[in-house]
């Protein structure tokens, strides 16, 4: 069987494929799905577990039970597969869609989105020197020179990650008013920044460093997110350990 | 059935009971266990799943499948039970031990320790004003006044948590030497502080604050830990987002 058998009839222009996790009335346990955005027609959502249960080529070719991997409430197992395997799967799925070779029973019409990955850790970086410079300016400080040489980040709370369109609750905390008096209560300065998140998906053994040229094996994909911050709480708590409660409510 | 039936013959003096997760040659999948330290004899380790599978009083009384809860590789499910339930279980187990009512098959002689809980988030606080004052002094800074009014903490990496007696790898990072030159390499100033960790075990719905008087429902127990820090990396990276890589290798 040729290595590129899955790819030979690919025609991926004008089609975007987004992975996600969804649940619905007929499948209350969240499971993996793919949103296919086709410039020539309306969007379609494919239940990946049903699809791979019917089309066993993937299983036969790779020796991997794709239908089991996709019957889970997160994409973690799929995301940890080698990037080449995921690439062939992706191109073949798009090709099958273009050639109308996905059975109708695989398409979902009613569903709700869930978090796509079971995220156990996340770190929040400055995206650029300009971002760090602006933040320092807003704090009335100089930009530390480590920004130019090493990643500047803090560890976030994975429990603050919520899926789009869920309500955002105003966090409570301690803030200082213009007269230097302290107050406990809901933030008066809730702010958000639109950011890009990357899913790092392939496990790395403890103490191992990843060479730059292997980075592509570790990045599953990206997601847009809103990083919410209670600025008044952040101003009060930031020194000396960095932001914590002001960033802990929702991302 | 009386509420205190399990407690009536308790005699807990001189006995300590520590929960943990262990694996061994005959049970390679980690599972829950209790270490009983008895001033009058040597320590004993009880396989809690086998024990609760044989003594069904707990199941009958509480309507909870304790043997299933303890057959897991973490104490999370047990820890999330109401503190009253855990208290009765604990006192009854100690009483049974004192009265030699634990079958011999429940005792383990060879085992290795694993992490007791599946920890998805952890935060690291200043333990006291003195701790914060000393840290500020060592940095050559004033102690921020938020230390006296609000919890000062940073989010740690759960993946840095390892069980006792595992080797500690020296983290690599960027440091600045006395001539202001930057270097990438293993830390030259690896330091540790002995700290006390508390396991917060009962899930709290998003956005809910826990009243102080309910705190006892949420604390499962405590553990001693070493908090390792690469001080030279910390000095370089600390501003403005707090410690990150210098604290990310091992706890």
Short mmCIF file of C-alpha atoms in Angstrom, two decimals:
data_model
loop_
_atom_site.label_atom_id
_atom_site.label_comp_id
_atom_site.label_asym_id
_atom_site.label_seq_id
_atom_site.Cartn_x
_atom_site.Cartn_y
_atom_site.Cartn_z
CA UNK A 1 0.00 0.00 0.00
CA UNK A 2 1.55 3.30 -1.06
CA UNK A 3 2.35 5.79 1.67
CA UNK A 4 0.38 8.48 -0.10
CA UNK A 5 -2.65 6.47 -1.10
CA UNK A 6 -4.79 8.62 1.16
CA UNK A 7 -3.54 11.80 -0.40
CA UNK A 8 -3.63 11.05 -4.12
CA UNK A 9 -7.01 12.57 -4.84
CA UNK A 10 -6.70 15.55 -2.54
CA UNK A 11 -8.19 18.87 -3.56
CA UNK A 12 -8.18 21.03 -0.48
CA UNK A 13 -8.49 24.54 -1.88
CA UNK A 14 -11.42 26.59 -0.53
CA UNK A 15 -12.05 24.08 2.25
CA UNK A 16 -11.15 24.55 5.91
CA UNK A 17 -11.32 21.70 8.44
CA UNK A 18 -11.58 22.56 12.14
CA UNK A 19 -11.49 19.90 14.85
CA UNK A 20 -13.71 20.14 17.90
CA UNK A 21 -15.69 18.29 20.56
CA UNK A 22 -19.48 18.35 20.47
CA UNK A 23 -22.51 16.85 22.20
CA UNK A 24 -26.13 16.71 21.14
CA UNK A 25 -29.55 15.32 21.99
CA UNK A 26 -28.77 11.93 20.48
CA UNK A 27 -25.21 11.72 21.83
CA UNK A 28 -25.13 13.38 25.25
CA UNK A 29 -21.51 12.39 25.96
CA UNK A 30 -19.20 14.84 24.19
CA UNK A 31 -17.15 13.34 21.35
CA UNK A 32 -14.79 14.42 18.58
CA UNK A 33 -16.04 16.07 15.42
CA UNK A 34 -14.75 18.02 12.43
CA UNK A 35 -16.30 21.22 11.12
CA UNK A 36 -15.86 21.43 7.34
CA UNK A 37 -16.15 24.94 5.98
CA UNK A 38 -16.64 24.87 2.26
CA UNK A 39 -16.65 28.08 0.25
CA UNK A 40 -19.02 26.42 -2.24
CA UNK A 41 -21.68 25.29 0.25
CA UNK A 42 -22.79 25.60 3.87
CA UNK A 43 -20.74 24.27 6.79
CA UNK A 44 -21.01 20.61 7.74
CA UNK A 45 -20.06 18.81 10.96
CA UNK A 46 -18.79 15.22 10.79
CA UNK A 47 -19.01 12.83 13.74
CA UNK A 48 -15.48 11.44 13.49
CA UNK A 49 -16.14 8.29 15.52
CA UNK A 50 -19.06 7.18 13.33
CA UNK A 51 -17.12 8.16 10.20
CA UNK A 52 -14.06 6.07 11.19
CA UNK A 53 -16.27 3.22 12.33
CA UNK A 54 -17.70 3.02 8.81
CA UNK A 55 -14.55 3.78 6.79
CA UNK A 56 -11.93 1.35 8.13
CA UNK A 57 -9.15 2.35 5.73
CA UNK A 58 -7.53 4.51 8.39
CA UNK A 59 -7.47 1.65 10.88
CA UNK A 60 -6.10 -0.82 8.31
CA UNK A 61 -3.43 1.56 7.05
CA UNK A 62 -2.11 2.94 10.34
CA UNK A 63 -3.03 0.13 12.74
CA UNK A 64 -4.75 2.73 14.93
CA UNK A 65 -8.37 2.46 16.14
CA UNK A 66 -9.44 5.93 15.03
CA UNK A 67 -13.09 5.33 15.91
CA UNK A 68 -12.12 4.68 19.54
CA UNK A 69 -9.82 7.71 19.65
CA UNK A 70 -12.66 9.91 18.39
CA UNK A 71 -15.32 8.44 20.71
CA UNK A 72 -13.65 10.34 23.59
CA UNK A 73 -14.70 13.69 25.11
CA UNK A 74 -11.43 15.33 24.02
CA UNK A 75 -9.08 15.41 21.04
CA UNK A 76 -6.03 14.68 23.21
CA UNK A 77 -5.35 11.17 21.88
CA UNK A 78 -5.74 12.20 18.26
CA UNK A 79 -3.63 15.32 18.83
CA UNK A 80 -0.79 13.21 20.28
CA UNK A 81 -0.46 11.16 17.04
CA UNK A 82 2.47 11.99 14.73
CA UNK A 83 1.85 15.10 12.64
CA UNK A 84 2.25 13.04 9.44
CA UNK A 85 -0.60 10.71 10.48
CA UNK A 86 -2.85 13.64 11.31
CA UNK A 87 -1.95 15.31 8.02
CA UNK A 88 -2.91 12.26 5.95
CA UNK A 89 -6.14 11.86 7.94
CA UNK A 90 -7.01 15.50 7.40
CA UNK A 91 -6.31 15.53 3.67
CA UNK A 92 -8.18 12.26 3.12
CA UNK A 93 -11.20 13.48 5.05
CA UNK A 94 -11.33 16.67 2.99
CA UNK A 95 -10.93 14.67 -0.20
CA UNK A 96 -13.76 12.31 0.78
CA UNK A 97 -15.94 15.31 1.55
CA UNK A 98 -15.22 16.87 -1.85
CA UNK A 99 -15.98 13.58 -3.58
CA UNK A 100 -19.16 12.98 -1.54
CA UNK A 101 -17.82 9.79 -0.03
CA UNK A 102 -18.86 10.52 3.58
CA UNK A 103 -22.08 8.64 4.49
CA UNK A 104 -24.98 10.88 5.45
CA UNK A 105 -25.23 9.29 8.91
CA UNK A 106 -21.87 10.88 9.82
CA UNK A 107 -23.15 14.45 9.50
CA UNK A 108 -24.48 16.21 12.59
CA UNK A 109 -27.13 18.88 12.38
CA UNK A 110 -27.76 19.74 16.04
CA UNK A 111 -24.96 19.94 18.54
CA UNK A 112 -23.33 22.10 21.18
CA UNK A 113 -19.62 22.88 21.37
CA UNK A 114 -17.47 21.70 24.26
CA UNK A 115 -13.83 22.38 25.09
CA UNK A 116 -11.82 20.57 22.38
CA UNK A 117 -8.98 19.40 24.61
CA UNK A 118 -8.56 18.26 28.20
CA UNK A 119 -6.06 20.99 29.11
CA UNK A 120 -4.06 20.17 32.22
CA UNK A 121 -1.68 23.12 32.06
CA UNK A 122 -1.51 26.35 30.15
CA UNK A 123 0.93 29.19 30.04
CA UNK A 124 0.25 32.75 28.92
CA UNK A 125 3.07 34.56 27.08
CA UNK A 126 3.70 38.03 25.80
CA UNK A 127 3.06 37.73 22.10
CA UNK A 128 5.76 40.20 21.06
CA UNK A 129 8.12 42.88 22.28
CA UNK A 130 5.44 45.47 21.40
CA UNK A 131 2.94 43.73 23.67
CA UNK A 132 5.44 43.68 26.55
CA UNK A 133 6.41 47.30 25.91
CA UNK A 134 2.78 48.45 25.98
CA UNK A 135 2.08 46.48 29.17
CA UNK A 136 5.12 48.03 30.88
CA UNK A 137 4.04 51.50 29.72
CA UNK A 138 0.52 50.99 31.12
CA UNK A 139 2.05 49.93 34.45
CA UNK A 140 4.37 52.97 34.45
CA UNK A 141 7.45 50.71 34.39
CA UNK A 142 10.44 49.99 32.17
CA UNK A 143 10.23 46.86 30.02
CA UNK A 144 12.47 44.18 31.59
CA UNK A 145 15.22 43.10 29.18
CA UNK A 146 14.45 39.36 29.64
CA UNK A 147 11.55 39.93 27.21
CA UNK A 148 14.04 39.98 24.35
CA UNK A 149 15.86 36.77 25.24
CA UNK A 150 13.56 34.32 27.01
CA UNK A 151 9.88 33.46 27.06
CA UNK A 152 8.04 35.68 29.56
CA UNK A 153 4.96 33.85 30.80
CA UNK A 154 2.85 32.92 33.78
CA UNK A 155 1.05 29.66 34.46
CA UNK A 156 -2.71 30.03 34.07
CA UNK A 157 -5.56 28.08 35.71
CA UNK A 158 -6.86 25.35 33.36
CA UNK A 159 -10.18 25.48 35.27
CA UNK A 160 -10.68 29.03 33.99
CA UNK A 161 -10.93 27.76 30.39
CA UNK A 162 -14.51 27.81 29.11
CA UNK A 163 -16.00 27.28 25.69
CA UNK A 164 -17.20 30.22 23.57
CA UNK A 165 -20.58 31.82 24.27
CA UNK A 166 -20.71 30.74 27.92
CA UNK A 167 -21.50 33.58 30.34
CA UNK A 168 -18.52 35.29 31.97
CA UNK A 169 -18.86 35.91 35.71
CA UNK A 170 -17.31 39.02 37.19
CA UNK A 171 -14.56 37.91 39.60
CA UNK A 172 -14.46 39.17 43.20
CA UNK A 173 -11.30 40.34 44.89
CA UNK A 174 -9.47 43.09 46.72
CA UNK A 175 -8.91 46.43 45.01
CA UNK A 176 -7.56 49.80 46.12
CA UNK A 177 -9.46 53.01 45.41
CA UNK A 178 -8.07 56.48 44.63
CA UNK A 179 -7.97 57.28 48.37
CA UNK A 180 -5.84 54.19 49.05
CA UNK A 181 -8.71 52.39 50.78
CA UNK A 182 -9.14 48.65 50.18
CA UNK A 183 -12.39 47.05 49.06
CA UNK A 184 -13.52 43.46 48.57
CA UNK A 185 -16.11 43.00 45.87
CA UNK A 186 -16.72 42.46 42.17
CA UNK A 187 -14.13 43.96 39.83
CA UNK A 188 -14.96 47.37 38.36
CA UNK A 189 -12.38 47.06 35.57
CA UNK A 190 -13.03 43.80 33.75
CA UNK A 191 -11.00 43.77 30.55
CA UNK A 192 -10.24 41.29 27.79
CA UNK A 193 -7.59 40.86 25.14
CA UNK A 194 -8.04 38.67 22.08
CA UNK A 195 -5.18 36.18 21.94
CA UNK A 196 -4.03 33.15 20.00
CA UNK A 197 -3.68 29.86 21.87
CA UNK A 198 -1.65 26.89 20.65
CA UNK A 199 -2.36 23.33 21.68
CA UNK A 200 0.86 21.47 22.53
CA UNK A 201 -0.18 17.88 22.13
CA UNK A 202 2.65 15.34 22.12
CA UNK A 203 3.84 14.24 25.57
CA UNK A 204 7.45 15.14 26.38
CA UNK A 205 9.32 12.99 28.93
CA UNK A 206 10.31 14.80 32.15
CA UNK A 207 13.50 16.82 31.82
CA UNK A 208 13.66 16.47 28.01
CA UNK A 209 14.03 19.65 25.94
CA UNK A 210 12.40 19.78 22.51
CA UNK A 211 14.75 20.87 19.66
CA UNK A 212 13.34 23.74 17.61
CA UNK A 213 13.24 21.60 14.46
CA UNK A 214 10.87 19.15 16.20
CA UNK A 215 8.38 21.87 17.15
CA UNK A 216 5.94 20.91 14.37
CA UNK A 217 5.47 17.47 15.97
CA UNK A 218 4.21 19.14 19.14
CA UNK A 219 1.77 21.75 17.87
CA UNK A 220 -1.70 20.34 17.23
CA UNK A 221 -3.39 23.56 16.26
CA UNK A 222 -4.44 26.96 17.40
CA UNK A 223 -7.52 28.60 18.78
CA UNK A 224 -8.67 32.19 19.29
CA UNK A 225 -9.42 33.09 22.88
CA UNK A 226 -10.32 36.00 25.08
CA UNK A 227 -7.99 36.52 28.03
CA UNK A 228 -10.10 38.20 30.73
CA UNK A 229 -8.41 40.24 33.43
CA UNK A 230 -9.77 42.18 36.41
CA UNK A 231 -7.38 45.13 35.99
CA UNK A 232 -8.14 46.70 39.38
CA UNK A 233 -7.46 43.39 41.16
CA UNK A 234 -4.32 42.89 39.03
CA UNK A 235 -2.94 46.30 40.00
CA UNK A 236 -3.26 45.41 43.66
CA UNK A 237 -2.02 41.83 43.64
CA UNK A 238 0.61 41.83 40.88
CA UNK A 239 3.74 42.30 43.03
CA UNK A 240 5.78 40.24 43.72
CA UNK A 241 4.43 36.94 42.33
CA UNK A 242 2.68 38.11 39.16
CA UNK A 243 -1.04 38.03 38.31
CA UNK A 244 -3.19 35.34 39.94
CA UNK A 245 -6.81 35.94 41.03
CA UNK A 246 -7.26 38.74 38.51
CA UNK A 247 -6.62 36.20 35.74
CA UNK A 248 -8.25 33.18 37.37
CA UNK A 249 -11.93 33.55 36.54
CA UNK A 250 -12.26 32.84 32.85
CA UNK A 251 -10.30 32.46 29.60
CA UNK B 1 -28.77 2.00 62.35
CA UNK B 2 -27.14 4.53 64.63
CA UNK B 3 -25.12 7.28 63.02
CA UNK B 4 -22.17 6.51 65.24
CA UNK B 5 -22.17 2.75 65.04
CA UNK B 6 -18.84 2.86 63.29
CA UNK B 7 -17.30 5.00 65.95
CA UNK B 8 -18.42 3.35 69.16
CA UNK B 9 -15.33 1.24 69.71
CA UNK B 10 -12.78 3.78 68.56
CA UNK B 11 -9.46 4.00 70.31
CA UNK B 12 -7.23 6.11 68.14
CA UNK B 13 -4.50 7.24 70.49
CA UNK B 14 -0.93 6.44 69.39
CA UNK B 15 -2.08 5.52 65.89
CA UNK B 16 -1.65 7.64 62.76
CA UNK B 17 -3.36 6.83 59.48
CA UNK B 18 -1.93 8.25 56.24
CA UNK B 19 -3.64 7.80 52.89
CA UNK B 20 -1.65 7.15 49.74
CA UNK B 21 -1.51 5.45 46.34
CA UNK B 22 0.74 2.46 45.80
CA UNK B 23 1.62 -0.18 43.22
CA UNK B 24 3.46 -3.48 43.56
CA UNK B 25 4.49 -6.62 41.74
CA UNK B 26 1.09 -8.25 42.19
CA UNK B 27 -0.94 -5.11 41.47
CA UNK B 28 0.90 -3.08 38.81
CA UNK B 29 -1.89 -0.51 38.44
CA UNK B 30 -1.60 2.04 41.26
CA UNK B 31 -4.45 1.97 43.80
CA UNK B 32 -5.42 3.53 47.12
CA UNK B 33 -3.90 2.38 50.38
CA UNK B 34 -3.62 3.46 54.02
CA UNK B 35 -0.39 3.48 56.01
CA UNK B 36 -1.11 2.74 59.66
CA UNK B 37 1.63 3.90 62.00
CA UNK B 38 1.23 2.28 65.39
CA UNK B 39 3.46 3.31 68.27
CA UNK B 40 3.11 -0.22 69.67
CA UNK B 41 4.20 -2.12 66.55
CA UNK B 42 5.69 -1.70 63.09
CA UNK B 43 3.92 0.19 60.27
CA UNK B 44 1.34 -1.64 58.17
CA UNK B 45 -0.11 -0.80 54.75
CA UNK B 46 -3.73 -1.71 53.99
CA UNK B 47 -5.01 -2.19 50.42
CA UNK B 48 -8.23 -0.20 50.82
CA UNK B 49 -10.00 -1.72 47.81
CA UNK B 50 -9.54 -5.30 49.02
CA UNK B 51 -10.42 -4.25 52.56
CA UNK B 52 -13.70 -2.59 51.50
CA UNK B 53 -14.48 -5.47 49.14
CA UNK B 54 -14.38 -7.84 52.15
CA UNK B 55 -15.96 -5.58 54.79
CA UNK B 56 -19.20 -4.35 53.20
CA UNK B 57 -20.44 -2.39 56.23
CA UNK B 58 -19.25 0.88 54.70
CA UNK B 59 -21.14 0.22 51.48
CA UNK B 60 -24.31 -0.79 53.31
CA UNK B 61 -24.22 2.15 55.68
CA UNK B 62 -23.34 4.97 53.29
CA UNK B 63 -24.63 3.52 50.00
CA UNK B 64 -21.18 4.22 48.50
CA UNK B 65 -19.07 1.60 46.66
CA UNK B 66 -15.88 2.22 48.62
CA UNK B 67 -14.07 -0.72 47.01
CA UNK B 68 -14.56 0.87 43.58
CA UNK B 69 -13.49 4.32 44.81
CA UNK B 70 -10.29 2.81 46.22
CA UNK B 71 -9.50 0.67 43.14
CA UNK B 72 -8.52 3.90 41.34
CA UNK B 73 -4.99 5.30 40.81
CA UNK B 74 -5.79 8.41 42.88
CA UNK B 75 -7.57 9.36 46.08
CA UNK B 76 -9.59 12.09 44.33
CA UNK B 77 -13.00 10.38 44.57
CA UNK B 78 -12.55 9.45 48.22
CA UNK B 79 -11.21 12.93 49.02
CA UNK B 80 -14.32 14.54 47.48
CA UNK B 81 -16.67 12.70 49.89
CA UNK B 82 -18.13 14.72 52.81
CA UNK B 83 -15.64 15.18 55.64
CA UNK B 84 -18.04 13.40 58.05
CA UNK B 85 -18.04 10.27 55.86
CA UNK B 86 -14.26 10.27 55.64
CA UNK B 87 -14.00 10.80 59.40
CA UNK B 88 -16.21 7.79 60.20
CA UNK B 89 -14.31 5.66 57.69
CA UNK B 90 -11.00 6.68 59.21
CA UNK B 91 -12.01 6.06 62.82
CA UNK B 92 -13.58 2.72 61.96
CA UNK B 93 -10.52 1.56 60.04
CA UNK B 94 -8.27 2.45 62.98
CA UNK B 95 -10.63 0.72 65.39
CA UNK B 96 -10.66 -2.43 63.23
CA UNK B 97 -6.88 -2.35 63.13
CA UNK B 98 -6.62 -2.04 66.90
CA UNK B 99 -9.06 -4.92 67.35
CA UNK B 100 -7.34 -7.09 64.73
CA UNK B 101 -10.41 -7.22 62.52
CA UNK B 102 -8.62 -6.50 59.22
CA UNK B 103 -8.07 -9.74 57.24
CA UNK B 104 -4.42 -10.58 56.57
CA UNK B 105 -4.99 -10.51 52.79
CA UNK B 106 -5.54 -6.72 53.01
CA UNK B 107 -1.99 -5.97 54.21
CA UNK B 108 0.70 -5.13 51.66
CA UNK B 109 4.34 -5.91 52.27
CA UNK B 110 5.97 -4.79 48.99
CA UNK B 111 4.90 -1.67 47.20
CA UNK B 112 6.10 1.59 45.69
CA UNK B 113 4.57 4.99 46.38
CA UNK B 114 2.84 7.00 43.66
CA UNK B 115 1.38 10.50 43.73
CA UNK B 116 -1.68 10.29 46.01
CA UNK B 117 -3.90 12.65 44.03
CA UNK B 118 -4.46 13.56 40.39
CA UNK B 119 -3.61 17.24 40.83
CA UNK B 120 -4.89 19.42 38.00
CA UNK B 121 -4.00 22.78 39.50
CA UNK B 122 -1.87 23.97 42.33
CA UNK B 123 -1.06 27.35 43.75
CA UNK B 124 1.97 28.31 45.82
CA UNK B 125 1.44 30.90 48.58
CA UNK B 126 3.61 32.81 50.97
CA UNK B 127 3.15 30.94 54.24
CA UNK B 128 3.34 34.03 56.43
CA UNK B 129 4.26 37.70 56.53
CA UNK B 130 7.74 36.64 57.75
CA UNK B 131 8.21 34.47 54.66
CA UNK B 132 7.21 37.35 52.37
CA UNK B 133 9.39 39.80 54.29
CA UNK B 134 12.46 37.54 53.99
CA UNK B 135 11.83 36.98 50.27
CA UNK B 136 11.57 40.73 49.66
CA UNK B 137 14.76 41.31 51.69
CA UNK B 138 16.65 38.70 49.61
CA UNK B 139 15.48 40.46 46.43
CA UNK B 140 16.50 43.85 47.81
CA UNK B 141 12.91 45.11 47.65
CA UNK B 142 10.21 46.40 49.98
CA UNK B 143 7.49 43.91 50.95
CA UNK B 144 4.30 44.82 49.00
CA UNK B 145 1.43 45.65 51.37
CA UNK B 146 -0.98 43.26 49.61
CA UNK B 147 0.74 40.46 51.56
CA UNK B 148 -1.15 41.55 54.68
CA UNK B 149 -4.61 41.61 53.13
CA UNK B 150 -4.91 39.08 50.32
CA UNK B 151 -3.44 35.73 49.36
CA UNK B 152 -0.17 36.22 47.43
CA UNK B 153 0.40 33.23 45.19
CA UNK B 154 1.39 32.03 41.76
CA UNK B 155 -0.02 29.10 39.78
CA UNK B 156 2.41 26.19 39.63
CA UNK B 157 2.81 23.43 37.02
CA UNK B 158 1.04 20.23 38.12
CA UNK B 159 3.40 18.30 35.82
CA UNK B 160 6.28 19.31 38.07
CA UNK B 161 4.83 17.30 40.98
CA UNK B 162 6.74 14.08 41.59
CA UNK B 163 6.63 11.53 44.37
CA UNK B 164 9.32 11.41 47.09
CA UNK B 165 12.68 9.79 46.36
CA UNK B 166 12.51 10.30 42.60
CA UNK B 167 15.63 11.94 41.13
CA UNK B 168 15.51 15.72 40.65
CA UNK B 169 16.81 16.96 37.30
CA UNK B 170 18.62 20.28 37.17
CA UNK B 171 16.53 22.65 35.03
CA UNK B 172 18.06 24.54 32.10
CA UNK B 173 17.42 28.19 31.41
CA UNK B 174 18.83 31.64 30.88
CA UNK B 175 20.86 33.28 33.63
CA UNK B 176 22.92 36.46 33.89
CA UNK B 177 26.45 36.38 35.28
CA UNK B 178 28.26 39.03 37.34
CA UNK B 179 29.46 40.73 34.13
CA UNK B 180 25.87 41.04 32.86
CA UNK B 181 26.42 38.38 30.18
CA UNK B 182 23.62 35.91 29.48
CA UNK B 183 24.07 32.14 29.47
CA UNK B 184 21.81 29.22 28.59
CA UNK B 185 22.50 26.07 30.53
CA UNK B 186 21.82 24.12 33.73
CA UNK B 187 21.10 26.21 36.82
CA UNK B 188 24.04 26.86 39.12
CA UNK B 189 21.82 27.85 42.06
CA UNK B 190 19.30 25.07 42.62
CA UNK B 191 17.57 25.65 45.93
CA UNK B 192 14.72 24.07 47.85
CA UNK B 193 12.37 25.10 50.61
CA UNK B 194 10.39 22.62 52.68
CA UNK B 195 6.72 23.54 52.50
CA UNK B 196 3.32 22.25 53.53
CA UNK B 197 0.82 21.43 50.80
CA UNK B 198 -2.93 21.10 51.34
CA UNK B 199 -5.16 19.00 49.11
CA UNK B 200 -8.38 20.87 48.27
CA UNK B 201 -10.69 18.06 47.33
CA UNK B 202 -14.36 18.98 46.99
CA UNK B 203 -15.35 20.45 43.62
CA UNK B 204 -16.62 24.05 43.76
CA UNK B 205 -19.01 25.23 41.01
CA UNK B 206 -17.63 27.97 38.74
CA UNK B 207 -17.94 31.45 40.22
CA UNK B 208 -18.92 30.19 43.69
CA UNK B 209 -16.97 31.48 46.70
CA UNK B 210 -16.50 29.14 49.67
CA UNK B 211 -17.47 30.66 53.05
CA UNK B 212 -14.71 30.38 55.66
CA UNK B 213 -16.87 28.18 57.89
CA UNK B 214 -17.14 25.58 55.09
CA UNK B 215 -13.36 25.31 54.66
CA UNK B 216 -13.17 22.00 56.55
CA UNK B 217 -15.35 20.35 53.88
CA UNK B 218 -12.75 21.23 51.23
CA UNK B 219 -9.46 20.24 52.87
CA UNK B 220 -8.66 16.56 52.44
CA UNK B 221 -5.28 16.57 54.08
CA UNK B 222 -1.78 17.89 53.94
CA UNK B 223 1.57 16.74 52.65
CA UNK B 224 5.16 17.85 53.12
CA UNK B 225 6.92 18.88 49.93
CA UNK B 226 10.13 20.38 48.65
CA UNK B 227 9.64 23.44 46.48
CA UNK B 228 12.67 23.50 44.13
CA UNK B 229 13.74 26.77 42.55
CA UNK B 230 16.57 27.65 40.16
CA UNK B 231 17.41 30.95 41.88
CA UNK B 232 19.69 32.24 39.09
CA UNK B 233 16.94 31.63 36.49
CA UNK B 234 14.35 33.17 38.83
CA UNK B 235 16.42 36.36 39.26
CA UNK B 236 16.51 36.81 35.50
CA UNK B 237 12.94 35.91 34.59
CA UNK B 238 10.94 37.12 37.59
CA UNK B 239 9.82 40.54 36.26
CA UNK B 240 7.13 41.30 35.29
CA UNK B 241 5.07 38.09 35.33
CA UNK B 242 6.49 36.29 38.36
CA UNK B 243 8.46 33.02 38.53
CA UNK B 244 7.87 30.43 35.79
CA UNK B 245 10.64 28.23 34.35
CA UNK B 246 12.71 28.52 37.51
CA UNK B 247 9.86 26.82 39.41
CA UNK B 248 8.68 24.49 36.65
CA UNK B 249 11.00 21.50 36.93
CA UNK B 250 10.02 19.69 40.09
CA UNK B 251 8.04 20.00 43.34
#
